[in-house]
Amino acid sequence: MQFSIGGMAAVDGIQRVTSVCERALTACGLHVTKGALVWETYREFEDALFASIQHAPGSVSTEEQQSKIDQQRERIKAIFRRQLSVPLVDMEVTFEEYGQWLGDTEKVDQSTQQLYEKAKAKLTDLMPYEDALAEAAAPHLPEFRSYIEREKRMNDPARIQCIYERALAENCLELSLWLEYLKYLDTRLKIGHIAMATYERAVRNLPWAVALWQGYVLAMERNGEPHESVNELMLKALGVSLAQSADYQCLWLTYLDYMRRRVEWEEEHENELEELRETFQRAVEHLHQYFGTEGDAQCEIRQRWARLEGVRLKNMTRAREIWADIMQEGHSRSAQMWLTYLQLERAHGDSKHCRKLLQRAMQLKTDRPELVCRAYVDYEREEGTLEQLDEVQAKCEPVLKRAEEWRAKDAAKEESIATVTAHREGERRQAKTEKRSAKRADMKEKKSGEKRKFSDITSEAKADASSGNAADKARFKVPGAPLAKRVKEGTSASATPSSGDDQQHAAAPAQEDRHDHGLDDRSVFVSNLLFTTEEAAVTSVFDKVGEVVGIRIVKNVTGRSRGFGYVYFTSPDAVAPALALDRTPVDGRPMYVSRCEDRKEKAGAEFKYRTGLEMNKLFVKNLPFDVTQQALEQIFGVHGRLKEARLVTYKSGRPKGLAFVEYYEEKDASEALMKTDGLQVGHQHTISVAISNPPERARRADGDVESSHTPSLGRRGRGRTQVTLGLMQPRVVQRKPTDEHGAPPPALPSAGATETGATETGSGEPGGITKKSNEDFRSMLLKR
């Protein structure tokens, strides 16, 4: 309206503005909450014209000028009266403006007053529906449906059309809403140009909905559009991507019905008939070209073609040719197909072809031979002689017998397959159960083995330390007592064993290297860090979510970072926002953030993302490796409100060229899928977009997620190679060598041997070798 007002100075400019304003009132003048804006714009335009034709002060207007002034005044009064008869928000203000505009010389007439009161009462009835729309979240589909039902009960076509348009403005991808509106336009309103324009908008918003294209073809026929326009629409519909082959079949059937109705059977119709036959052939070829035999699995188009030739055109020769093509495409085994063919032949053919058809059907191994036999017997009973009936019954007996044998064989085969499958399944379960039982037995046997007591180890260590052997002191440091466990708050210090300064010295690293699970509620676990990442870099990330009291990056015995650690906060409230920082880049590498949980109490890690069909999430492939998060959101954000856009990366932070894009609404994901699949991003990257449906992660019998990754044996070096070769060496080669007298060679010195060849000896141990516990070997590694 504002644009048209800008061109009012042109020739016929005022008439064009008036026409646009009237069209705007028709389209949205009944909008309860926003319609007043259109009315006010229209009145302001007419007021401006009224002011422009007023005579100058002190002058006297001519009769022609006065006539124009009176006409313009009546036009403005008519706009006021029309607006006051429509229920709109703030109509009281409009009524006051009307009174002020009339002035003291004229009052509001009685009819306008009554229209205003009726509209005000109707507004009171409509406000609950408007309040429900205002309070509910978009797209307000349930609220709009109840509003539509109310307007349909009132049976005001203009208001029904207005509320449908309001609903579709927010739900343009709701197919059921489009179909309801179009059905109302076709059956109740019956205004051709409105229905045609609505169909055009519908197929533009939902091009994959075949029901809209079918209705569009019928609407064009109903509206008397020329055949060229309907044919052009059909070509356009065939060019879009429909969901499945059945949709194209339905579209062709609708168009073929239209083409059949074009033929004037009582008049000359050779051209139309020839065009109809060509259309049948085009439909068959199109479906076969793009979908093969699945395009028209039951040959419905050719069956309809054969009925047209046999029933309407009395051309059974052509009908039989069509049915012969149908049977040659693999339908000769279908008894139902033969019966359908027989029905046409009996109604419009002759007895000779009927018997030939039934005999051929009996010769073939159909899926339901008893149906064919019954149809043959019924035909001879109704059409044939007694001799022919007896002959057919004699032919049918062996056929039925063979059918019973075939069924018995098929049933036995299925039963055998089911038995073998059940037997294999039972064996698999039994083997699984035995394997689990053996595993439990091994674990139980290991746990039941006797361990050395703490007092024995301590006394032995003291005895070795007091032996005074100088060589031992030079070559091997006797380990002290095991490291003391951390003393938790609220427990007595006497609960932990102590042995003087050595005990305190050993306990310090334990407190430094072990995480206190009592602080899990106010700490998070970070991993996938670079080995060179400093604590300051991690602190700068978590300072935004809460006060950090400490960060501990776990290190190995050489003091090098192991790539993970713990972050401690003053309050548990900082944990939740800290978890949201998962995969935040730190030194160019994504940092993983998770909760601190005791491994002993943790049932098992759960995958962070869903592994199943998610209609509101898209999976994107073949992205450029240099694409950014912002670029991904710009590409997909234009198609709807994004919930999350996530680039998939390796642990190093290097992108994989994959991404997941999640929307709040499924319809937005559907629209984005249609518009972005095959989109070129960058110079040589055509992305592939699909609905997210990752395969379910396989689980082992113990409930853990099964992985195809083989655990590593450690760094490949001399030790790993020797271990691997030793495991692969045959037992014959592994036999210990003997000397010339058959005795084994002397034992090599142990790790604790002195320079003179002496070994540590222990009481009661063969070979003079002392057994060592895990704590002994741990001390050896730490104090070497």
Coordinates of C-alpha atoms in Angstrom, one line a residue, residues 418-698:
A418 CA 12.8 -72.8 11.8
T419 CA 14.1 -75.9 13.6
V420 CA 17.6 -75.4 12.4
T421 CA 17.5 -71.7 13.3
A422 CA 16.2 -72.5 16.8
H423 CA 18.9 -75.2 17.3
R424 CA 21.7 -72.8 16.2
E425 CA 20.3 -70.1 18.5
G426 CA 20.2 -72.6 21.4
E427 CA 23.8 -73.6 20.7
R428 CA 24.9 -70.1 20.6
R429 CA 23.2 -69.2 23.8
Q430 CA 24.6 -72.3 25.5
A431 CA 28.1 -71.5 24.3
K432 CA 27.7 -67.9 25.5
T433 CA 26.5 -69.1 28.9
E434 CA 29.4 -71.6 29.3
K435 CA 31.9 -68.9 28.3
R436 CA 30.4 -66.5 30.9
S437 CA 30.5 -69.3 33.6
A438 CA 34.1 -70.1 32.8
K439 CA 35.0 -66.5 33.0
R440 CA 33.3 -66.2 36.4
A441 CA 35.1 -69.3 37.6
D442 CA 38.5 -67.9 36.6
M443 CA 37.8 -64.6 38.4
K444 CA 36.7 -66.5 41.5
E445 CA 39.8 -68.6 41.4
K446 CA 42.1 -65.6 41.1
K447 CA 40.3 -63.8 44.0
S448 CA 40.5 -66.9 46.2
G449 CA 44.3 -67.1 45.9
E450 CA 46.2 -66.2 49.1
K451 CA 47.9 -62.9 49.2
R452 CA 50.9 -62.0 51.3
K453 CA 50.1 -60.2 54.4
F454 CA 51.2 -56.6 55.0
S455 CA 53.1 -57.6 58.2
D456 CA 55.1 -60.4 56.4
I457 CA 56.2 -57.9 53.7
T458 CA 57.2 -55.3 56.3
S459 CA 59.1 -57.7 58.5
E460 CA 60.9 -59.2 55.5
A461 CA 61.8 -55.7 54.2
K462 CA 63.2 -54.8 57.7
A463 CA 65.2 -58.0 57.8
D464 CA 66.8 -57.2 54.4
A465 CA 67.5 -53.6 55.5
S466 CA 69.3 -54.7 58.7
S467 CA 71.5 -57.3 57.0
G468 CA 74.2 -54.7 56.5
N469 CA 75.3 -56.0 53.2
A470 CA 77.1 -53.1 51.5
A471 CA 76.8 -54.5 48.1
D472 CA 73.0 -54.7 48.5
K473 CA 72.9 -51.1 49.6
A474 CA 74.9 -50.0 46.6
R475 CA 72.9 -52.0 44.0
F476 CA 69.4 -52.2 45.4
K477 CA 67.4 -50.0 47.8
V478 CA 65.1 -52.0 50.0
P479 CA 61.5 -50.7 49.6
G480 CA 59.7 -49.3 52.5
A481 CA 56.2 -49.9 53.7
P482 CA 53.3 -49.5 51.2
L483 CA 52.1 -45.9 50.6
A484 CA 49.6 -44.9 53.2
K485 CA 46.0 -44.1 52.0
R486 CA 44.8 -40.6 52.3
V487 CA 43.2 -39.7 55.6
K488 CA 39.7 -38.3 54.9
E489 CA 38.2 -35.5 56.9
G490 CA 36.5 -36.7 60.0
T491 CA 38.7 -39.9 60.4
S492 CA 41.4 -40.4 63.0
A493 CA 45.0 -40.2 61.9
S494 CA 45.7 -43.4 63.8
A495 CA 43.5 -45.3 61.4
T496 CA 46.4 -45.3 58.9
P497 CA 49.7 -47.1 59.5
S498 CA 52.7 -44.8 60.1
S499 CA 56.4 -45.5 60.2
G500 CA 58.1 -42.2 60.9
D501 CA 59.6 -39.9 58.3
D502 CA 59.6 -42.5 55.6
Q503 CA 55.9 -43.0 56.0
Q504 CA 55.2 -39.2 55.7
H505 CA 57.5 -38.9 52.7
A506 CA 55.7 -41.8 50.9
A507 CA 52.3 -40.4 51.7
A508 CA 52.9 -37.1 50.1
P509 CA 52.9 -38.2 46.4
A510 CA 49.8 -40.3 47.1
Q511 CA 47.9 -37.2 48.2
E512 CA 49.2 -35.3 45.2
D513 CA 48.5 -38.0 42.4
R514 CA 45.2 -39.3 43.5
H515 CA 41.8 -37.6 43.1
D516 CA 39.6 -37.3 46.2
H517 CA 36.1 -38.6 45.1
G518 CA 34.6 -36.8 48.0
L519 CA 35.1 -33.6 45.9
D520 CA 33.3 -35.0 42.8
D521 CA 30.2 -32.7 43.3
R522 CA 32.4 -29.6 42.8
S523 CA 34.9 -30.8 40.3
V524 CA 35.1 -31.8 36.6
F525 CA 37.4 -34.2 34.7
V526 CA 39.2 -32.8 31.6
S527 CA 41.0 -34.8 29.0
N528 CA 42.3 -34.8 25.4
L529 CA 44.8 -32.0 26.3
L530 CA 48.1 -31.4 24.6
F531 CA 51.0 -32.7 26.7
T532 CA 52.4 -29.1 26.6
T533 CA 49.2 -27.4 27.8
E534 CA 49.7 -25.4 31.0
E535 CA 47.3 -25.1 33.9
A536 CA 46.9 -21.4 33.1
A537 CA 45.4 -22.1 29.7
V538 CA 42.8 -24.4 31.3
T539 CA 42.1 -21.9 34.1
S540 CA 41.3 -19.1 31.6
V541 CA 38.5 -21.3 30.1
F542 CA 36.8 -22.2 33.4
D543 CA 37.1 -18.8 35.1
K544 CA 34.0 -17.7 33.1
V545 CA 31.7 -20.3 34.9
G546 CA 32.8 -20.1 38.5
E547 CA 35.7 -19.5 40.9
V548 CA 38.4 -22.1 40.3
V549 CA 40.3 -23.1 43.5
G550 CA 42.7 -25.5 41.8
I551 CA 43.6 -27.3 38.7
R552 CA 45.7 -30.5 38.7
I553 CA 47.0 -32.0 35.5
V554 CA 48.1 -35.6 36.1
K555 CA 51.7 -36.3 35.2
N556 CA 53.8 -39.5 34.8
V557 CA 56.8 -40.5 36.8
T558 CA 59.1 -38.3 34.6
G559 CA 56.9 -35.2 35.3
R560 CA 55.4 -35.0 31.8
S561 CA 51.7 -34.3 31.4
R562 CA 49.4 -37.3 30.6
G563 CA 46.8 -35.1 28.8
F564 CA 44.1 -35.1 31.5
G565 CA 43.4 -33.7 34.9
Y566 CA 40.9 -32.2 37.4
V567 CA 39.4 -28.8 37.9
Y568 CA 38.1 -27.9 41.3
F569 CA 35.5 -25.1 42.0
T570 CA 34.4 -23.5 45.2
S571 CA 30.7 -24.3 44.6
P572 CA 28.9 -27.3 43.0
D573 CA 26.8 -24.8 41.0
A574 CA 29.7 -24.2 38.7
V575 CA 29.8 -27.9 37.5
A576 CA 26.8 -27.7 35.2
P577 CA 28.0 -24.6 33.2
A578 CA 31.5 -26.2 33.2
L579 CA 30.2 -29.3 31.5
A580 CA 28.7 -27.1 28.8
L581 CA 32.3 -26.2 27.8
D582 CA 32.9 -29.7 26.5
R583 CA 35.0 -29.7 23.3
T584 CA 36.1 -26.1 23.8
P585 CA 39.4 -25.6 21.9
V586 CA 42.5 -25.2 24.2
D587 CA 45.8 -24.6 22.4
G588 CA 44.1 -25.7 19.1
R589 CA 42.8 -29.0 20.4
P590 CA 39.2 -29.8 21.6
M591 CA 39.2 -30.3 25.4
Y592 CA 36.7 -33.0 26.7
V593 CA 34.9 -32.1 29.9
S594 CA 33.0 -34.7 31.9
R595 CA 31.8 -35.4 35.4
C596 CA 34.1 -36.8 38.0
E597 CA 32.9 -40.3 38.8
D598 CA 34.4 -43.2 40.7
R599 CA 35.1 -46.0 38.2
K600 CA 34.2 -48.6 40.8
E601 CA 30.7 -47.1 41.2
K602 CA 30.2 -46.1 37.5
A603 CA 28.0 -48.7 35.7
G604 CA 29.4 -47.8 32.3
A605 CA 29.8 -44.8 30.0
E606 CA 26.9 -43.8 28.0
F607 CA 27.2 -42.3 24.5
K608 CA 26.6 -38.6 24.6
Y609 CA 24.4 -38.5 21.5
R610 CA 21.4 -40.5 20.4
T611 CA 21.9 -43.5 18.1
G612 CA 18.7 -43.7 16.2
L613 CA 16.3 -41.9 13.8
E614 CA 16.0 -38.2 14.6
M615 CA 13.7 -36.4 12.2
N616 CA 14.8 -33.0 13.4
K617 CA 18.5 -33.6 12.9
L618 CA 20.5 -33.7 9.7
F619 CA 23.7 -35.5 8.9
V620 CA 26.0 -33.5 6.5
K621 CA 28.9 -35.0 4.6
N622 CA 31.6 -33.8 2.2
L623 CA 32.1 -30.4 3.9
P624 CA 35.3 -28.5 3.2
F625 CA 37.8 -29.0 6.0
D626 CA 38.1 -25.2 6.4
V627 CA 34.4 -24.6 7.0
T628 CA 33.7 -22.9 10.3
Q629 CA 30.9 -23.2 12.9
Q630 CA 29.6 -19.8 11.9
A631 CA 29.5 -20.7 8.2
L632 CA 27.6 -23.9 9.0
E633 CA 25.0 -22.0 11.0
Q634 CA 24.6 -19.4 8.2
I635 CA 24.0 -22.2 5.6
F636 CA 21.4 -24.0 7.6
G637 CA 20.0 -21.2 9.8
V638 CA 18.0 -19.6 7.0
H639 CA 15.7 -22.7 6.8
G640 CA 14.5 -22.6 10.4
R641 CA 15.5 -22.1 14.1
L642 CA 18.7 -24.1 14.9
K643 CA 19.1 -26.0 18.1
E644 CA 22.7 -27.0 17.5
A645 CA 25.2 -27.2 14.7
R646 CA 28.1 -29.4 15.5
L647 CA 31.2 -30.1 13.4
V648 CA 32.7 -33.6 13.8
T649 CA 36.5 -33.6 14.5
Y650 CA 39.2 -36.0 15.4
K651 CA 40.7 -35.8 18.9
S652 CA 43.4 -33.6 17.6
G653 CA 40.8 -31.0 16.5
R654 CA 41.3 -31.7 12.8
P655 CA 37.9 -31.7 11.0
K656 CA 36.5 -34.8 9.4
G657 CA 34.3 -33.0 6.9
L658 CA 31.2 -34.1 8.7
A659 CA 28.6 -32.3 10.7
F660 CA 25.3 -32.7 12.5
V661 CA 22.6 -29.9 12.3
E662 CA 19.7 -30.1 14.7
Y663 CA 16.5 -28.0 14.5
Y664 CA 13.8 -27.4 17.0
E665 CA 11.1 -28.4 14.5
E666 CA 11.0 -31.4 12.1
K667 CA 9.4 -29.3 9.3
D668 CA 12.5 -27.0 9.3
A669 CA 14.7 -30.0 9.0
S670 CA 12.6 -31.3 6.1
E671 CA 12.8 -28.0 4.3
A672 CA 16.6 -27.8 4.9
L673 CA 17.0 -31.3 3.6
M674 CA 15.2 -30.5 0.3
K675 CA 17.1 -27.2 -0.2
T676 CA 20.7 -28.1 0.8
D677 CA 21.2 -31.7 -0.4
G678 CA 23.6 -31.4 -3.3
L679 CA 24.4 -27.8 -2.5
Q680 CA 27.9 -26.7 -3.6
V681 CA 30.0 -25.3 -0.7
G682 CA 33.3 -23.9 -1.6
H683 CA 34.9 -24.6 -5.0
Q684 CA 34.8 -28.4 -5.4
H685 CA 32.6 -29.7 -2.5
T686 CA 29.0 -30.8 -3.1
I687 CA 27.6 -31.6 0.3
S688 CA 25.3 -34.6 1.0
V689 CA 22.5 -34.1 3.5
A690 CA 20.3 -36.8 5.0
I691 CA 18.1 -37.3 8.1
S692 CA 20.3 -38.4 11.0
N693 CA 19.9 -42.2 11.6
P694 CA 23.2 -43.6 12.8
P695 CA 23.3 -47.4 13.5
E696 CA 22.8 -48.6 17.0
R697 CA 26.0 -49.3 18.8
A698 CA 26.4 -53.0 19.3

